[in-house]
């Protein structure tokens, strides 16, 4: 299995470290041809408008869309915005997941926060069902989940922060910044299901 991490900008290095800790072959991806050898792709946190500009510049938008038709993609934070259909702004998006997002919905950088989430789906990788400690940094909110997309996790007040649509995953928070590998393991399961 080989997993790519989109390395145009943002915190791709942290995802690579975590994947390698799980003994997964993980590589940085910057060019369309690099998608050919991958079984799955992570789009990290960063700045979604920058991802959009660079992806257009490097001719990545259409190849990424095609990749996401067949293989697993996981967008974390800015990556979740980039895989969505609608971010209420004119910016390049992959439009792979039938979700709409509100960027910076929790406020500015200083309003970053951490929260314990109940994520029943993670019982598939670890049956103990303990809460998942999530880190939100100028995070987007997943405002609406439509069609085949489903809610994976909510904050206590009911706001959606993780969603799944088949082999596609979106999380508002940053699992690569914690020691808890359950979300990465969950994604690897989705990858395997498409191999
Ligand atoms: N605020 C960023 C955006 O709108 C996302 C922040 C992040 O990825 N930590 O793209």
Short mmCIF file of N, CA and C and ligand atoms in Angstrom, two decimals:
data_model
loop_
_atom_site.label_atom_id
_atom_site.label_comp_id
_atom_site.label_asym_id
_atom_site.label_seq_id
_atom_site.Cartn_x
_atom_site.Cartn_y
_atom_site.Cartn_z
N UNK A 1 0.84 -1.20 0.00
CA UNK A 1 0.00 0.00 0.00
C UNK A 1 0.88 1.25 0.00
N UNK A 2 0.53 2.21 -0.84
CA UNK A 2 1.26 3.48 -0.82
C UNK A 2 0.25 4.64 -0.69
N UNK A 3 0.50 5.49 0.30
CA UNK A 3 -0.39 6.64 0.53
C UNK A 3 0.37 7.92 0.19
N UNK A 4 -0.30 8.79 -0.53
CA UNK A 4 0.28 10.09 -0.84
C UNK A 4 -0.28 11.16 0.08
N UNK A 5 0.52 12.17 0.35
CA UNK A 5 0.03 13.34 1.08
C UNK A 5 0.28 14.54 0.19
N UNK A 6 -0.78 15.26 -0.15
CA UNK A 6 -0.64 16.42 -1.02
C UNK A 6 0.26 17.44 -0.33
N UNK A 7 1.36 17.80 -1.00
CA UNK A 7 2.40 18.59 -0.33
C UNK A 7 2.60 19.94 -1.01
N UNK A 8 1.49 20.57 -1.41
CA UNK A 8 1.57 21.88 -2.04
C UNK A 8 1.88 22.95 -1.01
N UNK A 9 1.32 22.77 0.20
CA UNK A 9 1.43 23.75 1.28
C UNK A 9 0.78 23.12 2.49
N UNK A 10 1.07 23.65 3.69
CA UNK A 10 0.37 23.17 4.89
C UNK A 10 1.14 22.11 5.65
N UNK A 11 0.43 21.38 6.52
CA UNK A 11 1.15 20.49 7.44
C UNK A 11 1.16 19.03 6.96
N UNK A 12 1.66 18.87 5.73
CA UNK A 12 1.78 17.51 5.16
C UNK A 12 2.81 16.68 5.90
N UNK A 13 3.88 17.32 6.41
CA UNK A 13 4.97 16.55 7.05
C UNK A 13 4.45 15.75 8.25
N UNK A 14 3.53 16.31 9.01
CA UNK A 14 3.01 15.64 10.21
C UNK A 14 2.22 14.38 9.82
N UNK A 15 1.48 14.46 8.71
CA UNK A 15 0.76 13.25 8.25
C UNK A 15 1.75 12.16 7.84
N UNK A 16 2.82 12.57 7.17
CA UNK A 16 3.82 11.58 6.71
C UNK A 16 4.44 10.87 7.91
N UNK A 17 4.76 11.63 8.96
CA UNK A 17 5.36 11.03 10.17
C UNK A 17 4.40 10.02 10.76
N UNK A 18 3.15 10.40 10.87
CA UNK A 18 2.17 9.50 11.49
C UNK A 18 1.93 8.24 10.66
N UNK A 19 1.87 8.41 9.35
CA UNK A 19 1.67 7.23 8.48
C UNK A 19 2.86 6.28 8.59
N UNK A 20 4.05 6.85 8.63
CA UNK A 20 5.26 6.00 8.71
C UNK A 20 5.31 5.28 10.05
N UNK A 21 4.81 5.94 11.09
CA UNK A 21 4.74 5.27 12.40
C UNK A 21 3.82 4.06 12.33
N UNK A 22 2.84 4.12 11.43
CA UNK A 22 1.92 2.98 11.25
C UNK A 22 2.47 1.99 10.22
N UNK A 23 3.77 2.19 9.86
CA UNK A 23 4.44 1.29 8.91
C UNK A 23 3.83 1.33 7.52
N UNK A 24 3.30 2.49 7.16
CA UNK A 24 2.73 2.65 5.83
C UNK A 24 3.72 3.42 4.97
N UNK A 25 3.87 2.99 3.73
CA UNK A 25 4.71 3.72 2.79
C UNK A 25 3.99 5.01 2.42
N UNK A 26 4.61 6.16 2.71
CA UNK A 26 3.93 7.43 2.50
C UNK A 26 4.84 8.39 1.75
N UNK A 27 4.28 9.08 0.76
CA UNK A 27 5.09 9.96 -0.09
C UNK A 27 4.44 11.33 -0.28
N UNK A 28 5.27 12.33 -0.50
CA UNK A 28 4.77 13.68 -0.81
C UNK A 28 4.31 13.72 -2.26
N UNK A 29 3.19 14.41 -2.49
CA UNK A 29 2.65 14.50 -3.85
C UNK A 29 2.54 15.96 -4.27
N UNK A 30 3.15 16.27 -5.43
CA UNK A 30 3.05 17.64 -5.95
C UNK A 30 2.64 17.68 -7.41
N UNK A 31 2.79 16.55 -8.11
CA UNK A 31 2.53 16.55 -9.55
C UNK A 31 1.52 15.45 -9.92
N UNK A 32 0.74 15.69 -10.98
CA UNK A 32 -0.30 14.72 -11.36
C UNK A 32 0.22 13.30 -11.54
N UNK A 33 1.40 13.15 -12.18
CA UNK A 33 1.90 11.79 -12.47
C UNK A 33 2.15 10.99 -11.20
N UNK A 34 2.39 11.69 -10.09
CA UNK A 34 2.67 10.99 -8.83
C UNK A 34 1.44 10.28 -8.27
N UNK A 35 0.26 10.63 -8.79
CA UNK A 35 -0.97 9.98 -8.30
C UNK A 35 -1.06 8.54 -8.77
N UNK A 36 -0.39 8.24 -9.88
CA UNK A 36 -0.56 6.93 -10.53
C UNK A 36 -0.24 5.75 -9.62
N UNK A 37 0.77 5.92 -8.78
CA UNK A 37 1.22 4.77 -7.97
C UNK A 37 0.54 4.71 -6.60
N UNK A 38 -0.43 5.60 -6.35
CA UNK A 38 -1.00 5.69 -5.00
C UNK A 38 -2.26 4.86 -4.83
N UNK A 39 -2.46 4.40 -3.59
CA UNK A 39 -3.71 3.70 -3.24
C UNK A 39 -4.67 4.63 -2.51
N UNK A 40 -4.16 5.72 -1.95
CA UNK A 40 -5.01 6.67 -1.24
C UNK A 40 -4.25 7.98 -1.08
N UNK A 41 -5.00 9.05 -0.79
CA UNK A 41 -4.38 10.38 -0.70
C UNK A 41 -4.95 11.14 0.48
N UNK A 42 -4.06 11.82 1.21
CA UNK A 42 -4.49 12.74 2.28
C UNK A 42 -4.22 14.17 1.82
N UNK A 43 -5.22 15.03 2.00
CA UNK A 43 -5.04 16.46 1.73
C UNK A 43 -5.00 17.14 3.09
N UNK A 44 -3.88 17.75 3.46
CA UNK A 44 -3.68 18.19 4.85
C UNK A 44 -4.35 19.52 5.17
N UNK A 45 -4.07 20.01 6.37
CA UNK A 45 -4.48 21.36 6.74
C UNK A 45 -3.53 22.37 6.12
N UNK A 46 -3.97 23.59 6.05
CA UNK A 46 -3.16 24.66 5.45
C UNK A 46 -4.11 25.79 5.11
N UNK A 47 -4.04 26.25 3.89
CA UNK A 47 -4.93 27.34 3.44
C UNK A 47 -5.59 26.87 2.15
N UNK A 48 -6.90 26.67 2.21
CA UNK A 48 -7.57 26.05 1.06
C UNK A 48 -7.49 26.90 -0.21
N UNK A 49 -7.44 28.23 -0.06
CA UNK A 49 -7.34 29.07 -1.26
C UNK A 49 -5.97 28.86 -1.92
N UNK A 50 -4.95 28.67 -1.11
CA UNK A 50 -3.60 28.42 -1.64
C UNK A 50 -3.55 27.06 -2.34
N UNK A 51 -4.16 26.03 -1.71
CA UNK A 51 -4.24 24.72 -2.37
C UNK A 51 -4.86 24.89 -3.75
N UNK A 52 -5.97 25.64 -3.79
CA UNK A 52 -6.71 25.81 -5.03
C UNK A 52 -5.84 26.43 -6.11
N UNK A 53 -5.17 27.53 -5.74
CA UNK A 53 -4.33 28.24 -6.73
C UNK A 53 -3.22 27.33 -7.24
N UNK A 54 -2.54 26.66 -6.31
CA UNK A 54 -1.40 25.81 -6.71
C UNK A 54 -1.87 24.59 -7.50
N UNK A 55 -3.01 24.03 -7.10
CA UNK A 55 -3.52 22.85 -7.81
C UNK A 55 -3.89 23.22 -9.25
N UNK A 56 -4.45 24.41 -9.44
CA UNK A 56 -4.75 24.87 -10.81
C UNK A 56 -3.43 25.03 -11.57
N UNK A 57 -2.46 25.69 -10.94
CA UNK A 57 -1.17 25.97 -11.58
C UNK A 57 -0.47 24.69 -12.02
N UNK A 58 -0.51 23.66 -11.20
CA UNK A 58 0.20 22.40 -11.51
C UNK A 58 -0.66 21.39 -12.26
N UNK A 59 -1.85 21.81 -12.70
CA UNK A 59 -2.71 20.92 -13.48
C UNK A 59 -3.20 19.73 -12.66
N UNK A 60 -3.43 19.95 -11.38
CA UNK A 60 -3.80 18.84 -10.49
C UNK A 60 -5.30 18.67 -10.28
N UNK A 61 -6.09 19.70 -10.63
CA UNK A 61 -7.50 19.66 -10.24
C UNK A 61 -8.22 18.46 -10.86
N UNK A 62 -8.13 18.33 -12.17
CA UNK A 62 -8.85 17.23 -12.83
C UNK A 62 -8.28 15.85 -12.44
N UNK A 63 -6.94 15.67 -12.44
CA UNK A 63 -6.40 14.39 -11.97
C UNK A 63 -6.82 14.04 -10.53
N UNK A 64 -6.91 15.02 -9.66
CA UNK A 64 -7.35 14.74 -8.28
C UNK A 64 -8.82 14.31 -8.27
N UNK A 65 -9.63 14.97 -9.10
CA UNK A 65 -11.06 14.59 -9.18
C UNK A 65 -11.20 13.16 -9.67
N UNK A 66 -10.41 12.82 -10.68
CA UNK A 66 -10.49 11.45 -11.22
C UNK A 66 -10.00 10.44 -10.19
N UNK A 67 -8.93 10.79 -9.49
CA UNK A 67 -8.40 9.90 -8.45
C UNK A 67 -9.50 9.62 -7.41
N UNK A 68 -10.19 10.69 -7.01
CA UNK A 68 -11.22 10.56 -5.97
C UNK A 68 -12.45 9.80 -6.41
N UNK A 69 -12.63 9.62 -7.72
CA UNK A 69 -13.75 8.78 -8.19
C UNK A 69 -13.50 7.32 -7.84
N UNK A 70 -12.22 6.95 -7.82
CA UNK A 70 -11.87 5.52 -7.68
C UNK A 70 -11.26 5.19 -6.34
N UNK A 71 -10.46 6.12 -5.78
CA UNK A 71 -9.63 5.80 -4.62
C UNK A 71 -9.97 6.70 -3.43
N UNK A 72 -9.51 6.25 -2.27
CA UNK A 72 -9.84 6.97 -1.03
C UNK A 72 -9.06 8.28 -0.92
N UNK A 73 -9.78 9.32 -0.53
CA UNK A 73 -9.16 10.62 -0.23
C UNK A 73 -9.69 11.07 1.13
N UNK A 74 -8.78 11.65 1.91
CA UNK A 74 -9.16 12.20 3.22
C UNK A 74 -8.67 13.65 3.29
N UNK A 75 -9.58 14.57 3.49
CA UNK A 75 -9.22 15.98 3.65
C UNK A 75 -9.33 16.38 5.11
N UNK A 76 -8.23 16.92 5.66
CA UNK A 76 -8.27 17.40 7.05
C UNK A 76 -8.22 18.93 7.03
N UNK A 77 -9.15 19.56 7.69
CA UNK A 77 -9.23 21.02 7.83
C UNK A 77 -9.27 21.70 6.45
N UNK A 78 -8.23 22.40 6.03
CA UNK A 78 -8.27 23.01 4.69
C UNK A 78 -8.52 21.94 3.63
N UNK A 79 -8.02 20.74 3.88
CA UNK A 79 -8.25 19.62 2.95
C UNK A 79 -9.73 19.26 2.86
N UNK A 80 -10.44 19.39 3.99
CA UNK A 80 -11.88 19.11 4.00
C UNK A 80 -12.62 20.15 3.16
N UNK A 81 -12.14 21.38 3.22
CA UNK A 81 -12.74 22.43 2.40
C UNK A 81 -12.51 22.11 0.92
N UNK A 82 -11.27 21.70 0.61
CA UNK A 82 -10.88 21.47 -0.78
C UNK A 82 -11.65 20.30 -1.41
N UNK A 83 -12.01 19.28 -0.63
CA UNK A 83 -12.76 18.16 -1.22
C UNK A 83 -14.27 18.44 -1.31
N UNK A 84 -14.73 19.52 -0.69
CA UNK A 84 -16.17 19.79 -0.61
C UNK A 84 -16.72 20.33 -1.93
N UNK A 85 -18.05 20.37 -1.99
CA UNK A 85 -18.71 20.94 -3.18
C UNK A 85 -18.90 22.43 -3.07
N UNK A 86 -18.97 22.94 -1.81
CA UNK A 86 -19.39 24.32 -1.64
C UNK A 86 -18.75 24.93 -0.39
N UNK A 87 -18.03 26.03 -0.59
CA UNK A 87 -17.44 26.74 0.55
C UNK A 87 -17.90 28.19 0.59
N UNK A 88 -19.01 28.48 -0.09
CA UNK A 88 -19.61 29.82 -0.13
C UNK A 88 -18.67 30.89 -0.66
N UNK A 89 -17.68 30.48 -1.41
CA UNK A 89 -16.76 31.48 -1.96
C UNK A 89 -16.28 31.00 -3.29
N UNK A 90 -15.85 31.94 -4.10
CA UNK A 90 -15.35 31.58 -5.41
C UNK A 90 -13.89 31.16 -5.26
N UNK A 91 -13.66 29.89 -5.05
CA UNK A 91 -12.30 29.37 -4.95
C UNK A 91 -12.31 27.97 -5.55
N UNK A 92 -11.20 27.52 -6.15
CA UNK A 92 -11.20 26.19 -6.75
C UNK A 92 -11.40 25.10 -5.70
N UNK A 93 -12.36 24.21 -5.95
CA UNK A 93 -12.65 23.09 -5.05
C UNK A 93 -12.70 21.82 -5.89
N UNK A 94 -12.43 20.68 -5.26
CA UNK A 94 -12.51 19.42 -6.00
C UNK A 94 -13.97 18.97 -6.17
N UNK A 95 -14.85 19.39 -5.26
CA UNK A 95 -16.27 19.05 -5.39
C UNK A 95 -16.55 17.56 -5.32
N UNK A 96 -15.71 16.81 -4.61
CA UNK A 96 -15.89 15.35 -4.56
C UNK A 96 -16.94 14.92 -3.53
N UNK A 97 -17.03 15.66 -2.44
CA UNK A 97 -17.98 15.27 -1.39
C UNK A 97 -19.18 16.21 -1.37
N UNK A 98 -20.35 15.60 -1.18
CA UNK A 98 -21.58 16.38 -1.18
C UNK A 98 -21.81 17.02 0.20
N UNK A 99 -20.87 17.89 0.54
CA UNK A 99 -20.97 18.62 1.81
C UNK A 99 -20.74 20.09 1.52
N UNK A 100 -21.33 20.97 2.35
CA UNK A 100 -20.95 22.37 2.25
C UNK A 100 -20.30 22.77 3.56
N UNK A 101 -19.32 23.65 3.46
CA UNK A 101 -18.52 24.01 4.62
C UNK A 101 -18.53 25.52 4.82
N UNK A 102 -18.36 25.93 6.07
CA UNK A 102 -18.20 27.35 6.37
C UNK A 102 -16.77 27.54 6.86
N UNK A 103 -15.98 28.25 6.08
CA UNK A 103 -14.57 28.44 6.46
C UNK A 103 -14.45 29.33 7.69
N UNK A 104 -13.47 29.04 8.49
CA UNK A 104 -13.15 29.86 9.68
C UNK A 104 -14.38 30.09 10.57
N UNK A 105 -15.23 29.07 10.65
CA UNK A 105 -16.52 29.23 11.31
C UNK A 105 -16.40 29.41 12.83
N UNK A 106 -15.26 29.06 13.38
CA UNK A 106 -15.10 29.16 14.84
C UNK A 106 -14.33 30.41 15.23
N UNK A 107 -14.02 31.25 14.24
CA UNK A 107 -13.31 32.49 14.55
C UNK A 107 -11.87 32.44 14.09
N UNK A 108 -11.09 33.37 14.59
CA UNK A 108 -9.71 33.54 14.12
C UNK A 108 -8.77 32.55 14.79
N UNK A 109 -7.50 32.64 14.42
CA UNK A 109 -6.47 31.71 14.94
C UNK A 109 -6.52 31.61 16.46
N UNK A 110 -6.72 32.74 17.14
CA UNK A 110 -6.73 32.74 18.62
C UNK A 110 -7.92 31.96 19.18
N UNK A 111 -8.93 31.76 18.35
CA UNK A 111 -10.11 31.01 18.81
C UNK A 111 -9.96 29.52 18.54
N UNK A 112 -8.75 29.07 18.23
CA UNK A 112 -8.51 27.64 18.04
C UNK A 112 -8.80 26.91 19.36
N UNK A 113 -9.24 25.67 19.26
CA UNK A 113 -9.65 24.97 20.49
C UNK A 113 -9.49 23.46 20.32
N UNK A 114 -9.67 22.76 21.45
CA UNK A 114 -9.61 21.30 21.43
C UNK A 114 -10.90 20.78 22.03
N UNK A 115 -11.33 19.62 21.60
CA UNK A 115 -12.59 19.06 22.12
C UNK A 115 -12.56 17.54 22.05
N UNK A 116 -13.22 16.91 22.99
CA UNK A 116 -13.37 15.46 22.95
C UNK A 116 -14.61 15.10 22.14
N UNK A 117 -14.43 14.20 21.18
CA UNK A 117 -15.54 13.83 20.30
C UNK A 117 -15.90 12.37 20.51
N UNK A 118 -17.18 12.12 20.38
CA UNK A 118 -17.65 10.75 20.36
C UNK A 118 -17.72 10.34 18.87
N UNK A 119 -16.88 9.38 18.48
CA UNK A 119 -16.85 8.97 17.06
C UNK A 119 -17.10 7.46 16.97
N UNK A 120 -18.37 7.06 16.91
CA UNK A 120 -18.69 5.62 16.92
C UNK A 120 -17.94 4.83 15.84
N UNK A 121 -17.69 5.42 14.68
CA UNK A 121 -17.03 4.68 13.59
C UNK A 121 -15.64 4.20 13.98
N UNK A 122 -14.99 4.90 14.91
CA UNK A 122 -13.62 4.50 15.28
C UNK A 122 -13.59 3.17 16.02
N UNK A 123 -14.75 2.71 16.50
CA UNK A 123 -14.81 1.38 17.14
C UNK A 123 -14.41 0.28 16.16
N UNK A 124 -14.48 0.59 14.87
CA UNK A 124 -14.05 -0.40 13.87
C UNK A 124 -12.55 -0.66 13.93
N UNK A 125 -11.78 0.32 14.39
CA UNK A 125 -10.34 0.10 14.49
C UNK A 125 -9.90 -0.15 15.94
N UNK A 126 -10.70 0.30 16.89
CA UNK A 126 -10.39 0.05 18.29
C UNK A 126 -11.69 -0.01 19.08
N UNK A 127 -12.07 -1.20 19.54
CA UNK A 127 -13.40 -1.36 20.14
C UNK A 127 -13.58 -0.66 21.49
N UNK A 128 -12.53 -0.07 22.06
CA UNK A 128 -12.73 0.49 23.41
C UNK A 128 -13.60 1.75 23.44
N UNK A 129 -13.76 2.41 22.27
CA UNK A 129 -14.75 3.49 22.15
C UNK A 129 -14.48 4.74 22.97
N UNK A 130 -13.21 4.94 23.39
CA UNK A 130 -12.92 6.15 24.17
C UNK A 130 -13.09 7.39 23.29
N UNK A 131 -13.31 8.57 23.92
CA UNK A 131 -13.49 9.78 23.13
C UNK A 131 -12.23 10.09 22.32
N UNK A 132 -12.44 10.81 21.23
CA UNK A 132 -11.32 11.20 20.37
C UNK A 132 -11.00 12.67 20.65
N UNK A 133 -9.76 12.94 21.03
CA UNK A 133 -9.36 14.32 21.35
C UNK A 133 -8.97 15.05 20.07
N UNK A 134 -9.76 16.05 19.69
CA UNK A 134 -9.56 16.69 18.38
C UNK A 134 -9.07 18.13 18.54
N UNK A 135 -8.15 18.51 17.64
CA UNK A 135 -7.56 19.86 17.65
C UNK A 135 -8.10 20.65 16.46
N UNK A 136 -8.69 21.81 16.76
CA UNK A 136 -9.30 22.65 15.72
C UNK A 136 -8.49 23.94 15.59
N UNK A 137 -7.98 24.21 14.39
CA UNK A 137 -7.18 25.42 14.17
C UNK A 137 -7.80 26.21 13.02
N UNK A 138 -8.42 27.31 13.35
CA UNK A 138 -9.13 28.11 12.32
C UNK A 138 -9.92 27.17 11.40
N UNK A 139 -10.69 26.34 12.06
CA UNK A 139 -11.31 25.19 11.39
C UNK A 139 -12.58 25.57 10.63
N UNK A 140 -12.88 24.78 9.61
CA UNK A 140 -14.18 24.93 8.94
C UNK A 140 -15.24 24.12 9.68
N UNK A 141 -16.46 24.56 9.55
CA UNK A 141 -17.59 23.78 10.04
C UNK A 141 -18.20 23.06 8.84
N UNK A 142 -18.61 21.81 9.03
CA UNK A 142 -19.34 21.13 7.96
C UNK A 142 -20.82 21.47 8.18
N UNK A 143 -21.31 22.38 7.35
CA UNK A 143 -22.66 22.93 7.58
C UNK A 143 -23.76 21.98 7.17
N UNK A 144 -23.52 21.28 6.05
CA UNK A 144 -24.58 20.40 5.54
C UNK A 144 -23.95 19.19 4.89
N UNK A 145 -24.60 18.06 5.08
CA UNK A 145 -24.15 16.77 4.57
C UNK A 145 -25.32 16.24 3.75
N UNK A 146 -25.09 16.04 2.43
CA UNK A 146 -26.21 15.68 1.54
C UNK A 146 -25.96 14.35 0.84
N UNK A 147 -27.00 13.88 0.17
CA UNK A 147 -26.88 12.70 -0.69
C UNK A 147 -26.33 11.51 0.06
N UNK A 148 -25.23 10.94 -0.46
CA UNK A 148 -24.63 9.75 0.14
C UNK A 148 -23.71 10.09 1.31
N UNK A 149 -23.44 11.36 1.53
CA UNK A 149 -22.51 11.73 2.62
C UNK A 149 -23.18 11.55 3.98
N UNK A 150 -22.38 11.13 4.95
CA UNK A 150 -22.92 10.87 6.29
C UNK A 150 -22.08 11.57 7.35
N UNK A 151 -22.74 11.88 8.46
CA UNK A 151 -22.04 12.51 9.58
C UNK A 151 -21.24 11.46 10.34
N UNK A 152 -19.96 11.76 10.63
CA UNK A 152 -19.14 10.84 11.44
C UNK A 152 -18.96 11.34 12.86
N UNK A 153 -18.93 12.67 13.01
CA UNK A 153 -18.74 13.23 14.36
C UNK A 153 -19.31 14.63 14.45
N UNK A 154 -19.81 14.91 15.67
CA UNK A 154 -20.36 16.24 15.95
C UNK A 154 -19.75 16.76 17.23
N UNK A 155 -19.74 18.08 17.39
CA UNK A 155 -19.42 18.66 18.68
C UNK A 155 -20.61 18.45 19.61
N UNK A 156 -20.41 18.73 20.89
CA UNK A 156 -21.50 18.54 21.85
C UNK A 156 -22.75 19.34 21.49
N UNK A 157 -22.54 20.52 20.88
CA UNK A 157 -23.69 21.36 20.52
C UNK A 157 -24.33 20.94 19.19
N UNK A 158 -23.84 19.85 18.61
CA UNK A 158 -24.50 19.31 17.41
C UNK A 158 -23.86 19.72 16.10
N UNK A 159 -22.87 20.62 16.14
CA UNK A 159 -22.26 21.06 14.88
C UNK A 159 -21.37 19.95 14.32
N UNK A 160 -21.46 19.75 13.00
CA UNK A 160 -20.78 18.61 12.35
C UNK A 160 -19.31 18.94 12.08
N UNK A 161 -18.44 18.00 12.45
CA UNK A 161 -17.00 18.23 12.26
C UNK A 161 -16.30 17.07 11.54
N UNK A 162 -17.03 16.03 11.19
CA UNK A 162 -16.44 14.95 10.39
C UNK A 162 -17.53 14.28 9.58
N UNK A 163 -17.20 13.95 8.33
CA UNK A 163 -18.18 13.32 7.44
C UNK A 163 -17.49 12.32 6.53
N UNK A 164 -18.30 11.39 6.04
CA UNK A 164 -17.78 10.36 5.14
C UNK A 164 -18.76 10.17 3.99
N UNK A 165 -18.23 9.98 2.81
CA UNK A 165 -19.07 9.65 1.66
C UNK A 165 -18.40 8.49 0.94
N UNK A 166 -18.80 7.29 1.26
CA UNK A 166 -18.14 6.11 0.69
C UNK A 166 -16.68 6.06 1.09
N UNK A 167 -15.80 6.18 0.09
CA UNK A 167 -14.36 6.10 0.34
C UNK A 167 -13.73 7.48 0.55
N UNK A 168 -14.57 8.49 0.74
CA UNK A 168 -14.07 9.86 0.94
C UNK A 168 -14.36 10.32 2.36
N UNK A 169 -13.39 11.01 2.94
CA UNK A 169 -13.47 11.39 4.35
C UNK A 169 -13.12 12.87 4.49
N UNK A 170 -13.83 13.57 5.39
CA UNK A 170 -13.51 14.98 5.66
C UNK A 170 -13.58 15.22 7.16
N UNK A 171 -12.50 15.80 7.71
CA UNK A 171 -12.53 16.16 9.14
C UNK A 171 -12.12 17.63 9.29
N UNK A 172 -12.87 18.37 10.12
CA UNK A 172 -12.55 19.79 10.34
C UNK A 172 -11.28 19.97 11.14
N UNK A 173 -10.91 18.92 11.87
CA UNK A 173 -9.80 19.02 12.84
C UNK A 173 -8.54 18.36 12.28
N UNK A 174 -7.52 18.26 13.14
CA UNK A 174 -6.17 17.86 12.71
C UNK A 174 -5.69 16.58 13.41
N UNK A 175 -6.08 15.40 12.94
CA UNK A 175 -5.63 14.16 13.61
C UNK A 175 -4.12 13.94 13.52
N UNK A 176 -3.45 14.62 12.60
CA UNK A 176 -1.99 14.45 12.47
C UNK A 176 -1.23 15.17 13.59
N UNK A 177 -1.94 15.99 14.38
CA UNK A 177 -1.26 16.72 15.46
C UNK A 177 -1.43 16.04 16.81
N UNK A 178 -2.01 14.85 16.83
CA UNK A 178 -2.16 14.13 18.10
C UNK A 178 -1.40 12.81 18.02
N UNK A 179 -1.33 12.14 19.15
CA UNK A 179 -0.67 10.84 19.20
C UNK A 179 -1.64 9.71 18.86
N UNK A 180 -2.91 10.06 18.81
CA UNK A 180 -3.96 9.07 18.57
C UNK A 180 -4.02 8.75 17.08
N UNK A 181 -3.75 7.50 16.72
CA UNK A 181 -3.68 7.15 15.29
C UNK A 181 -4.99 6.57 14.75
N UNK A 182 -6.05 6.59 15.56
CA UNK A 182 -7.27 5.88 15.14
C UNK A 182 -7.87 6.43 13.84
N UNK A 183 -7.84 7.76 13.66
CA UNK A 183 -8.43 8.28 12.42
C UNK A 183 -7.61 7.86 11.20
N UNK A 184 -6.28 7.85 11.35
CA UNK A 184 -5.45 7.39 10.24
C UNK A 184 -5.72 5.91 9.96
N UNK A 185 -5.88 5.12 11.01
CA UNK A 185 -6.18 3.69 10.81
C UNK A 185 -7.53 3.51 10.12
N UNK A 186 -8.49 4.34 10.51
CA UNK A 186 -9.82 4.27 9.90
C UNK A 186 -9.72 4.59 8.40
N UNK A 187 -8.92 5.62 8.07
CA UNK A 187 -8.73 5.97 6.66
C UNK A 187 -8.06 4.81 5.90
N UNK A 188 -7.07 4.18 6.53
CA UNK A 188 -6.37 3.06 5.86
C UNK A 188 -7.34 1.92 5.55
N UNK A 189 -8.34 1.75 6.39
CA UNK A 189 -9.38 0.74 6.10
C UNK A 189 -10.14 1.09 4.82
N UNK A 190 -10.47 2.39 4.69
CA UNK A 190 -11.17 2.84 3.47
C UNK A 190 -10.29 2.63 2.24
N UNK A 191 -9.00 2.91 2.41
CA UNK A 191 -8.06 2.71 1.29
C UNK A 191 -8.08 1.26 0.87
N UNK A 192 -7.96 0.37 1.86
CA UNK A 192 -7.92 -1.07 1.56
C UNK A 192 -9.19 -1.53 0.84
N UNK A 193 -10.31 -0.92 1.21
CA UNK A 193 -11.58 -1.34 0.61
C UNK A 193 -11.64 -1.00 -0.89
N UNK A 194 -10.73 -0.13 -1.36
CA UNK A 194 -10.72 0.26 -2.78
C UNK A 194 -9.53 -0.34 -3.54
N UNK A 195 -8.76 -1.19 -2.89
CA UNK A 195 -7.56 -1.73 -3.56
C UNK A 195 -7.87 -2.98 -4.35
N1 LIG B 1 -8.65 28.52 7.63
C1 LIG B 1 -8.09 27.63 6.65
C2 LIG B 1 -8.90 27.69 5.34
O1 LIG B 1 -9.92 28.29 5.31
C3 LIG B 1 -8.03 26.20 7.17
C4 LIG B 1 -7.16 26.13 8.40
C5 LIG B 1 -6.46 24.83 8.60
O2 LIG B 1 -6.31 24.01 7.70
N2 LIG B 1 -5.96 24.65 9.81
O3 LIG B 1 -8.50 27.17 4.35
#
